Short mmCIF file of C-alpha atoms in Angstrom, two decimals:
data_model
loop_
_atom_site.label_atom_id
_atom_site.label_comp_id
_atom_site.label_asym_id
_atom_site.label_seq_id
_atom_site.Cartn_x
_atom_site.Cartn_y
_atom_site.Cartn_z
CA MET A 6 0.07 -0.02 0.00
CA CYS A 7 1.33 3.48 -0.88
CA LYS A 8 1.51 6.18 1.70
CA ALA A 9 1.60 9.94 1.98
CA THR A 10 3.02 12.13 4.76
CA TYR A 11 3.75 15.89 5.13
CA TYR A 12 6.74 18.18 5.74
CA GLY A 13 7.14 18.71 9.52
CA SER A 14 5.74 15.34 10.55
CA SER A 15 7.79 12.87 12.52
CA TYR A 16 8.12 10.82 9.38
CA CYS A 17 9.61 13.67 7.34
CA LYS A 18 11.21 16.41 9.31
CA SER A 19 13.15 17.77 6.36
CA PHE A 20 12.02 20.64 4.00
CA PRO A 21 11.88 20.81 0.27
CA VAL A 22 15.20 21.62 -1.36
CA GLY A 23 13.86 22.05 -4.90
CA ALA A 24 15.51 19.00 -6.48
CA CYS A 25 13.56 19.70 -9.71
CA GLY A 26 15.22 22.94 -10.11
CA TYR A 27 12.11 25.09 -10.22
CA GLY A 28 12.98 27.63 -7.69
CA PRO A 29 10.19 30.01 -6.62
CA TYR A 30 8.01 28.57 -9.39
CA GLY A 31 7.88 25.29 -7.44
CA LYS A 32 6.20 26.96 -4.48
CA THR A 33 3.35 28.36 -6.69
CA ALA A 34 2.85 25.77 -9.37
CA ASN A 35 -0.67 24.29 -9.64
CA GLY A 36 -1.99 26.86 -7.21
CA VAL A 37 0.60 25.76 -4.59
CA TYR A 38 -0.68 22.12 -4.73
CA VAL A 39 2.64 20.55 -5.02
CA ALA A 40 4.38 17.44 -3.83
CA ALA A 41 7.78 15.91 -3.33
CA ILE A 42 8.05 12.31 -4.58
CA SER A 43 10.32 9.36 -3.84
CA LYS A 44 10.01 6.38 -6.07
CA LEU A 45 8.30 8.34 -8.83
CA PHE A 46 11.23 10.83 -9.19
CA ARG A 47 13.15 8.71 -11.77
CA ASN A 48 16.25 10.73 -11.79
CA GLY A 49 14.19 13.89 -12.50
CA THR A 50 11.98 12.54 -15.29
CA GLY A 51 9.11 12.61 -12.91
CA CYS A 52 9.43 16.31 -12.30
CA GLY A 53 6.31 18.25 -13.54
CA ALA A 54 4.01 15.16 -13.49
CA CYS A 55 0.51 15.54 -12.01
CA TYR A 56 -1.22 13.07 -9.74
CA GLN A 57 -4.60 12.70 -8.12
CA VAL A 58 -3.85 11.50 -4.54
CA LYS A 59 -6.70 10.07 -2.27
CA CYS A 60 -6.26 8.88 1.25
CA LYS A 61 -7.82 5.74 2.63
CA ALA A 62 -9.19 6.46 6.04
CA PRO A 63 -12.61 7.32 7.48
CA GLU A 64 -11.47 10.89 7.86
CA CYS A 65 -10.67 11.16 4.10
CA ASN A 66 -12.94 12.75 1.46
CA GLU A 67 -13.62 11.25 -1.86
CA GLU A 68 -11.95 13.66 -4.18
CA GLY A 69 -8.48 13.72 -2.74
CA VAL A 70 -6.09 16.32 -4.14
CA LYS A 71 -4.30 16.93 -7.39
CA VAL A 72 -0.64 17.72 -7.04
CA VAL A 73 2.32 18.35 -9.33
CA ALA A 74 5.75 16.90 -8.65
CA THR A 75 8.23 19.68 -8.00
CA ASP A 76 10.65 18.14 -5.59
CA HIS A 77 12.34 14.88 -4.55
CA ALA A 78 12.37 13.73 -0.90
CA PHE A 79 12.92 10.30 0.55
CA THR A 80 11.35 8.60 3.56
CA TYR A 81 10.95 4.96 4.18
CA ASP A 82 7.35 5.48 5.16
CA ALA A 83 5.88 7.45 2.27
CA ASP A 84 5.68 7.84 -1.54
CA PHE A 85 4.35 11.34 -1.50
CA ILE A 86 5.43 14.16 0.81
CA LEU A 87 2.95 17.02 0.88
CA SER A 88 2.76 20.41 2.67
CA ALA A 89 0.58 20.11 5.77
CA LYS A 90 -1.95 22.35 3.94
CA VAL A 91 -2.27 20.00 0.87
CA TYR A 92 -2.30 16.98 3.18
CA ALA A 93 -5.21 18.48 5.15
CA LYS A 94 -7.09 19.00 1.83
CA MET A 95 -7.61 15.18 1.61
CA ALA A 96 -9.71 15.30 4.74
CA LYS A 97 -13.52 15.64 5.06
CA PRO A 98 -14.67 19.04 6.37
CA GLY A 99 -13.95 19.38 10.01
CA LYS A 100 -11.56 16.37 10.04
CA GLU A 101 -8.35 18.19 8.93
CA MET A 102 -6.67 18.08 12.33
CA ASP A 103 -7.65 14.50 12.83
CA LEU A 104 -5.94 13.60 9.55
CA LEU A 105 -2.93 15.63 10.43
CA ASP A 106 -2.63 13.66 13.69
CA PHE A 107 -2.05 10.59 11.69
CA GLU A 108 1.15 12.04 10.12
CA TYR A 109 1.06 9.48 7.41
CA VAL A 110 -1.88 7.77 5.73
CA ASN A 111 -2.50 4.96 3.13
CA ILE A 112 -3.28 6.40 -0.35
CA GLU A 113 -4.29 5.55 -3.85
CA TYR A 114 -2.89 7.63 -6.68
CA GLU A 115 -3.06 7.91 -10.48
CA ARG A 116 -1.31 9.99 -13.09
CA VAL A 117 -3.53 12.65 -14.40
CA PRO A 118 -3.01 15.37 -17.08
CA CYS A 119 -1.38 18.57 -16.06
CA LYS A 120 -3.40 21.55 -17.26
CA TYR A 121 -2.10 25.00 -17.99
CA PRO A 122 -4.81 26.56 -20.13
CA GLY A 123 -3.49 28.92 -22.81
CA LYS A 124 0.00 28.69 -21.55
CA ASN A 125 2.98 27.45 -23.63
CA VAL A 126 6.03 25.77 -22.28
CA MET A 127 8.35 28.15 -20.61
CA VAL A 128 12.19 27.98 -20.56
CA LYS A 129 13.96 29.44 -17.59
CA VAL A 130 17.75 30.07 -17.47
CA HIS A 131 18.74 28.56 -14.07
CA GLU A 132 20.30 30.78 -11.48
CA HIS A 133 23.47 28.74 -11.57
CA SER A 134 24.12 29.67 -15.20
CA PHE A 135 27.10 31.83 -16.02
CA PHE A 136 27.31 33.66 -19.28
CA PRO A 137 28.91 32.62 -21.57
CA HIS A 138 30.52 29.56 -20.13
CA TYR A 139 27.74 27.51 -18.44
CA LEU A 140 24.11 27.37 -19.47
CA ALA A 141 21.38 25.43 -17.57
CA LEU A 142 17.79 25.48 -18.48
CA VAL A 143 14.56 24.42 -16.72
CA LEU A 144 11.27 23.66 -18.59
CA LEU A 145 8.08 25.00 -17.01
CA ASN A 146 4.33 24.50 -17.72
CA GLN A 147 4.83 20.90 -18.75
CA GLY A 148 1.22 19.97 -19.61
CA GLY A 149 -0.63 16.85 -20.49
CA MET A 150 0.60 13.32 -19.57
CA TYR A 151 4.08 13.78 -20.97
CA ASP A 152 7.57 12.99 -19.56
CA ILE A 153 10.50 14.94 -21.06
CA THR A 154 13.33 12.52 -21.45
CA ALA A 155 15.84 14.17 -23.67
CA VAL A 156 16.70 17.82 -24.66
CA GLU A 157 18.99 19.25 -27.33
CA ILE A 158 20.09 22.92 -27.43
CA TYR A 159 21.96 23.97 -30.50
CA GLU A 160 23.08 26.59 -33.00
CA GLU A 161 25.28 23.77 -34.37
CA ASP A 162 24.91 20.09 -33.66
CA THR A 163 25.62 20.34 -29.91
CA GLN A 164 23.66 18.24 -27.37
CA ASP A 165 23.61 19.02 -23.67
CA ARG A 166 23.58 16.73 -20.75
CA LYS A 167 21.22 16.18 -17.87
CA ALA A 168 22.49 17.73 -14.52
CA TYR A 169 19.65 17.07 -12.03
CA GLY A 170 15.91 17.27 -11.65
CA ALA A 171 14.30 18.96 -14.54
CA VAL A 172 17.50 20.98 -15.21
CA TRP A 173 19.44 20.46 -18.55
CA ASP A 174 22.84 21.97 -18.72
CA MET A 175 26.06 22.35 -20.86
CA HIS A 176 29.38 23.89 -20.55
CA ASN A 177 30.51 26.23 -23.28
CA PRO A 178 27.26 26.57 -25.06
CA PRO A 179 27.11 27.60 -28.73
CA LYS A 180 27.12 31.38 -29.33
CA GLY A 181 24.14 33.25 -30.76
CA GLU A 182 20.43 32.52 -30.51
CA LEU A 183 19.91 28.93 -29.46
CA THR A 184 17.04 26.62 -30.55
CA MET A 185 15.88 23.91 -28.19
CA ARG A 186 14.20 20.57 -29.05
CA PHE A 187 12.94 18.17 -26.51
CA TYR A 188 11.61 14.60 -26.59
CA ALA A 189 8.08 14.24 -25.02
CA CYS A 190 7.03 10.75 -24.07
CA GLY A 191 3.65 9.52 -23.11
CA SER A 192 3.32 8.45 -19.51
CA GLY A 193 4.75 4.94 -19.03
CA THR A 194 6.09 4.65 -22.59
CA THR A 195 9.25 5.39 -24.56
CA GLU A 196 7.35 6.45 -27.68
CA GLY A 197 7.01 10.19 -28.14
CA LYS A 198 7.94 12.96 -30.33
CA TRP A 199 10.55 15.68 -30.77
CA MET A 200 9.24 19.14 -30.37
CA VAL A 201 11.20 22.24 -31.48
CA ALA A 202 11.27 25.71 -29.81
CA SER A 203 13.08 27.92 -32.34
CA ASN A 204 15.48 30.68 -31.15
CA VAL A 205 14.22 30.34 -27.54
CA VAL A 206 17.42 31.46 -25.80
CA PRO A 207 18.72 34.88 -26.82
CA ALA A 208 22.42 35.40 -27.79
CA TYR A 209 23.05 37.38 -24.63
CA TRP A 210 21.22 35.31 -22.06
CA LYS A 211 21.44 35.77 -18.33
CA ALA A 212 20.54 33.84 -15.20
CA GLY A 213 16.93 34.11 -14.20
CA LEU A 214 15.66 34.96 -17.64
CA THR A 215 12.35 33.23 -18.51
CA VAL A 216 11.23 32.88 -22.15
CA GLU A 217 7.93 31.69 -23.55
CA THR A 218 8.31 29.01 -26.34
CA ASN A 219 5.98 28.40 -29.26
CA VAL A 220 5.20 24.92 -27.94
CA GLN A 221 2.24 23.76 -25.87
CA LEU A 222 1.84 20.27 -24.28
CA SER A 223 -1.61 19.34 -23.50
#
């Protein structure tokens, strides 16, 4: 049986460290309904995926809560680590404190589409980037049921490498405007498609820059 707990409980005293590389976005994505995951992290491929999580106890409601994976945390007792506020949202009205007293609870979960109506995929230049020697990028607004498993950034035929979480990086990137293409797979499959975001990174990029692509995943 899968389980969930929350940050600050005796089962998970640590706090999010942002393993997906989202930074402040990770605190506000999906209307702050976010989660850290353990087994589902998959070396960062699980970042940005959405799940419907329902707890299994008399205090739990039937709807559960929809969360997006923005972090990685490990505990022997749980697969999902939620904020206390999101954890309490799984409770029936008036039973929130009773559920929090459990500190962990049995759950059922399923992968569901992420929805960002009218929003294209965004590319953020990670704060650790250092022009012009080191470029790290993060993809935001990853809609639908897709996992992004490969990324290429190029002016010439140069392929980057995966650093951690949802961050893709390269040393000595090509000069000039850069085009990005990424491979989006359907959940649980290796079959997918390459999607191209042309000239998405300007020639004189800087850390913290966020650019909207012409690509929408839904």
